[in-house]
PDB file of C-alpha atoms in Angstrom:
ATOM      1  CA  GLN D 240      -0.004  -0.013  -0.016  1.00  0.00           C
ATOM      2  CA  VAL D 241       1.361   3.385  -1.027  1.00  0.00           C
ATOM      3  CA  GLN D 242       1.241   6.169   1.582  1.00  0.00           C
ATOM      4  CA  LEU D 243       1.496   9.867   0.780  1.00  0.00           C
ATOM      5  CA  VAL D 244       2.045  12.567   3.338  1.00  0.00           C
ATOM      6  CA  GLU D 245       1.986  16.253   2.303  1.00  0.00           C
ATOM      7  CA  SER D 246       3.588  19.134   4.137  1.00  0.00           C
ATOM      8  CA  GLY D 247       4.650  22.755   3.507  1.00  0.00           C
ATOM      9  CA  GLY D 248       1.281  24.478   3.243  1.00  0.00           C
ATOM     10  CA  GLY D 249       0.570  27.811   4.970  1.00  0.00           C
ATOM     11  CA  SER D 250      -0.599  31.328   4.635  1.00  0.00           C
ATOM     12  CA  VAL D 251       1.261  33.811   2.449  1.00  0.00           C
ATOM     13  CA  GLN D 252       0.669  37.125   0.842  1.00  0.00           C
ATOM     14  CA  ALA D 253       0.117  37.469  -2.887  1.00  0.00           C
ATOM     15  CA  GLY D 254       3.408  37.335  -4.685  1.00  0.00           C
ATOM     16  CA  GLY D 255       4.978  35.059  -2.121  1.00  0.00           C
ATOM     17  CA  SER D 256       6.279  31.520  -2.461  1.00  0.00           C
ATOM     18  CA  LEU D 257       5.729  28.131  -0.779  1.00  0.00           C
ATOM     19  CA  ARG D 258       7.206  24.731  -1.413  1.00  0.00           C
ATOM     20  CA  LEU D 259       5.015  21.723  -0.822  1.00  0.00           C
ATOM     21  CA  SER D 260       6.448  18.308  -0.170  1.00  0.00           C
ATOM     22  CA  CYS D 261       4.943  14.829  -0.471  1.00  0.00           C
ATOM     23  CA  ALA D 262       6.725  11.990   1.286  1.00  0.00           C
ATOM     24  CA  ALA D 263       5.967   8.646  -0.336  1.00  0.00           C
ATOM     25  CA  SER D 264       6.367   5.234   1.148  1.00  0.00           C
ATOM     26  CA  GLY D 265       5.124   1.693   0.693  1.00  0.00           C
ATOM     27  CA  TYR D 266       6.266   1.389  -2.938  1.00  0.00           C
ATOM     28  CA  THR D 267       6.777  -2.138  -4.192  1.00  0.00           C
ATOM     29  CA  TYR D 268       7.619  -3.501  -7.586  1.00  0.00           C
ATOM     30  CA  THR D 269       3.959  -4.271  -8.102  1.00  0.00           C
ATOM     31  CA  SER D 270       2.911  -0.731  -7.231  1.00  0.00           C
ATOM     32  CA  ARG D 271       4.084   0.264 -10.775  1.00  0.00           C
ATOM     33  CA  ILE D 272       3.438   3.947 -10.177  1.00  0.00           C
ATOM     34  CA  GLY D 273       3.239   5.712 -13.557  1.00  0.00           C
ATOM     35  CA  CYS D 274       2.515   9.232 -12.433  1.00  0.00           C
ATOM     36  CA  MET D 275       2.451  11.492  -9.360  1.00  0.00           C
ATOM     37  CA  GLY D 276       0.952  14.856  -9.082  1.00  0.00           C
ATOM     38  CA  TRP D 277      -0.535  17.733  -7.176  1.00  0.00           C
ATOM     39  CA  PHE D 278      -4.200  18.622  -7.154  1.00  0.00           C
ATOM     40  CA  ARG D 279      -6.075  21.343  -5.399  1.00  0.00           C
ATOM     41  CA  GLN D 280      -9.635  22.007  -4.278  1.00  0.00           C
ATOM     42  CA  ALA D 281     -10.949  25.438  -3.385  1.00  0.00           C
ATOM     43  CA  PRO D 282     -14.066  25.802  -1.153  1.00  0.00           C
ATOM     44  CA  GLY D 283     -17.155  24.990  -3.134  1.00  0.00           C
ATOM     45  CA  LYS D 284     -15.248  23.789  -6.150  1.00  0.00           C
ATOM     46  CA  GLY D 285     -14.181  20.423  -7.611  1.00  0.00           C
ATOM     47  CA  ARG D 286     -10.680  19.019  -7.307  1.00  0.00           C
ATOM     48  CA  GLU D 287      -8.465  20.096 -10.223  1.00  0.00           C
ATOM     49  CA  GLY D 288      -5.077  18.979 -11.525  1.00  0.00           C
ATOM     50  CA  VAL D 289      -2.282  21.449 -10.894  1.00  0.00           C
ATOM     51  CA  ALA D 290       0.943  19.599 -11.963  1.00  0.00           C
ATOM     52  CA  VAL D 291       1.825  16.028 -12.690  1.00  0.00           C
ATOM     53  CA  LEU D 292       5.073  14.126 -13.257  1.00  0.00           C
ATOM     54  CA  TYR D 293       5.284  10.942 -15.274  1.00  0.00           C
ATOM     55  CA  THR D 294       7.789   8.533 -13.551  1.00  0.00           C
ATOM     56  CA  GLY D 295       8.892   6.825 -16.767  1.00  0.00           C
ATOM     57  CA  GLY D 296      10.479   9.731 -18.595  1.00  0.00           C
ATOM     58  CA  ALA D 297      10.096  12.447 -15.910  1.00  0.00           C
ATOM     59  CA  SER D 298       7.893  14.472 -18.297  1.00  0.00           C
ATOM     60  CA  THR D 299       5.629  17.055 -16.635  1.00  0.00           C
ATOM     61  CA  ASP D 300       2.355  18.780 -17.254  1.00  0.00           C
ATOM     62  CA  TYR D 301       0.783  21.865 -15.716  1.00  0.00           C
ATOM     63  CA  THR D 302      -2.609  23.440 -15.707  1.00  0.00           C
ATOM     64  CA  ASP D 303      -2.472  26.722 -17.690  1.00  0.00           C
ATOM     65  CA  SER D 304      -3.025  28.957 -14.714  1.00  0.00           C
ATOM     66  CA  VAL D 305       0.204  27.885 -12.998  1.00  0.00           C
ATOM     67  CA  LYS D 306       2.556  27.557 -15.944  1.00  0.00           C
ATOM     68  CA  GLY D 307       5.671  29.685 -15.413  1.00  0.00           C
ATOM     69  CA  ARG D 308       4.935  29.944 -11.681  1.00  0.00           C
ATOM     70  CA  PHE D 309       4.916  26.430 -10.326  1.00  0.00           C
ATOM     71  CA  THR D 310       7.423  23.668 -10.718  1.00  0.00           C
ATOM     72  CA  ILE D 311       6.915  20.019  -9.923  1.00  0.00           C
ATOM     73  CA  SER D 312       9.982  17.837  -9.158  1.00  0.00           C
ATOM     74  CA  ARG D 313      11.123  14.710  -7.394  1.00  0.00           C
ATOM     75  CA  ASP D 314      14.210  13.958  -5.345  1.00  0.00           C
ATOM     76  CA  ASN D 315      16.851  11.560  -6.594  1.00  0.00           C
ATOM     77  CA  ALA D 316      15.704   8.850  -4.227  1.00  0.00           C
ATOM     78  CA  LYS D 317      12.324   9.158  -5.757  1.00  0.00           C
ATOM     79  CA  THR D 318      10.562   9.168  -2.341  1.00  0.00           C
ATOM     80  CA  THR D 319       9.621  12.858  -2.172  1.00  0.00           C
ATOM     81  CA  LEU D 320       7.562  14.901  -4.642  1.00  0.00           C
ATOM     82  CA  TYR D 321       7.802  18.710  -4.518  1.00  0.00           C
ATOM     83  CA  LEU D 322       5.752  21.541  -5.790  1.00  0.00           C
ATOM     84  CA  GLN D 323       7.561  24.890  -5.835  1.00  0.00           C
ATOM     85  CA  MET D 324       4.960  27.713  -6.033  1.00  0.00           C
ATOM     86  CA  ASN D 325       6.150  31.206  -6.841  1.00  0.00           C
ATOM     87  CA  SER D 326       4.272  34.414  -7.493  1.00  0.00           C
ATOM     88  CA  LEU D 327       1.221  33.070  -5.646  1.00  0.00           C
ATOM     89  CA  LYS D 328      -2.127  34.565  -6.276  1.00  0.00           C
ATOM     90  CA  PRO D 329      -5.332  34.531  -4.115  1.00  0.00           C
ATOM     91  CA  GLU D 330      -6.898  32.185  -6.695  1.00  0.00           C
ATOM     92  CA  ASP D 331      -4.229  29.604  -5.770  1.00  0.00           C
ATOM     93  CA  THR D 332      -5.907  29.242  -2.409  1.00  0.00           C
ATOM     94  CA  GLY D 333      -7.141  25.801  -1.597  1.00  0.00           C
ATOM     95  CA  MET D 334      -6.384  22.363  -0.161  1.00  0.00           C
ATOM     96  CA  TYR D 335      -3.495  20.795  -2.076  1.00  0.00           C
ATOM     97  CA  TYR D 336      -3.339  17.088  -2.409  1.00  0.00           C
ATOM     98  CA  CYS D 337      -0.531  14.739  -3.518  1.00  0.00           C
ATOM     99  CA  ALA D 338      -1.639  11.684  -5.592  1.00  0.00           C
ATOM    100  CA  ALA D 339      -0.134   8.752  -7.257  1.00  0.00           C
ATOM    101  CA  ASP D 340      -1.482   6.294  -9.838  1.00  0.00           C
ATOM    102  CA  ARG D 341      -0.494   3.437 -12.130  1.00  0.00           C
ATOM    103  CA  ARG D 342      -1.647   5.365 -15.299  1.00  0.00           C
ATOM    104  CA  ARG D 343       1.088   6.452 -17.630  1.00  0.00           C
ATOM    105  CA  ASP D 344      -1.010   9.206 -19.278  1.00  0.00           C
ATOM    106  CA  GLY D 345      -3.951  11.416 -18.681  1.00  0.00           C
ATOM    107  CA  CYS D 346      -2.844  11.994 -15.092  1.00  0.00           C
ATOM    108  CA  MET D 347      -4.236  15.509 -14.769  1.00  0.00           C
ATOM    109  CA  VAL D 348      -7.627  13.886 -14.310  1.00  0.00           C
ATOM    110  CA  PRO D 349      -7.987  13.396 -10.531  1.00  0.00           C
ATOM    111  CA  SER D 350      -8.924   9.743 -10.473  1.00  0.00           C
ATOM    112  CA  HIS D 351      -5.814   8.509  -8.804  1.00  0.00           C
ATOM    113  CA  GLU D 352      -5.577   5.362  -6.739  1.00  0.00           C
ATOM    114  CA  TYR D 353      -3.504   6.882  -3.900  1.00  0.00           C
ATOM    115  CA  TRP D 354      -4.083  10.218  -2.120  1.00  0.00           C
ATOM    116  CA  GLY D 355      -2.552  12.089   0.719  1.00  0.00           C
ATOM    117  CA  GLN D 356      -4.531  13.920   3.355  1.00  0.00           C
ATOM    118  CA  GLY D 357      -3.910  17.339   1.914  1.00  0.00           C
ATOM    119  CA  THR D 358      -2.158  20.626   3.039  1.00  0.00           C
ATOM    120  CA  GLN D 359      -3.895  23.947   3.102  1.00  0.00           C
ATOM    121  CA  VAL D 360      -2.520  26.892   1.122  1.00  0.00           C
ATOM    122  CA  THR D 361      -4.046  30.333   1.732  1.00  0.00           C
ATOM    123  CA  VAL D 362      -2.946  33.327  -0.353  1.00  0.00           C
ATOM    124  CA  SER D 363      -4.274  36.779   0.642  1.00  0.00           C
TER     125      SER D 363
END
């Protein structure tokens, strides 16, 4: 069973930066994780894909609203996923979730098998 634990959320002023971390454990050969990503959910809205990383070739994808401001990455040990968020805007406010799945494409759709508990980001 894959476990994901997010950290790094908080409250910042517009224009500020935060770095979210997602510690992953419980991987096995049969886990065959194909992608990992960050998703967010604002109050009263659905969960949306923010950034994903495909484990095979390390390619990435971002939702248009964060391109040029957010960067998804993974450490060399492949146990921690990061989301560097710069030039934050009030519309970036929400609960941010880390997720992992066996799919190798289409991972911006939030139908992942494994989810963390979320970390709150508030931009004012």
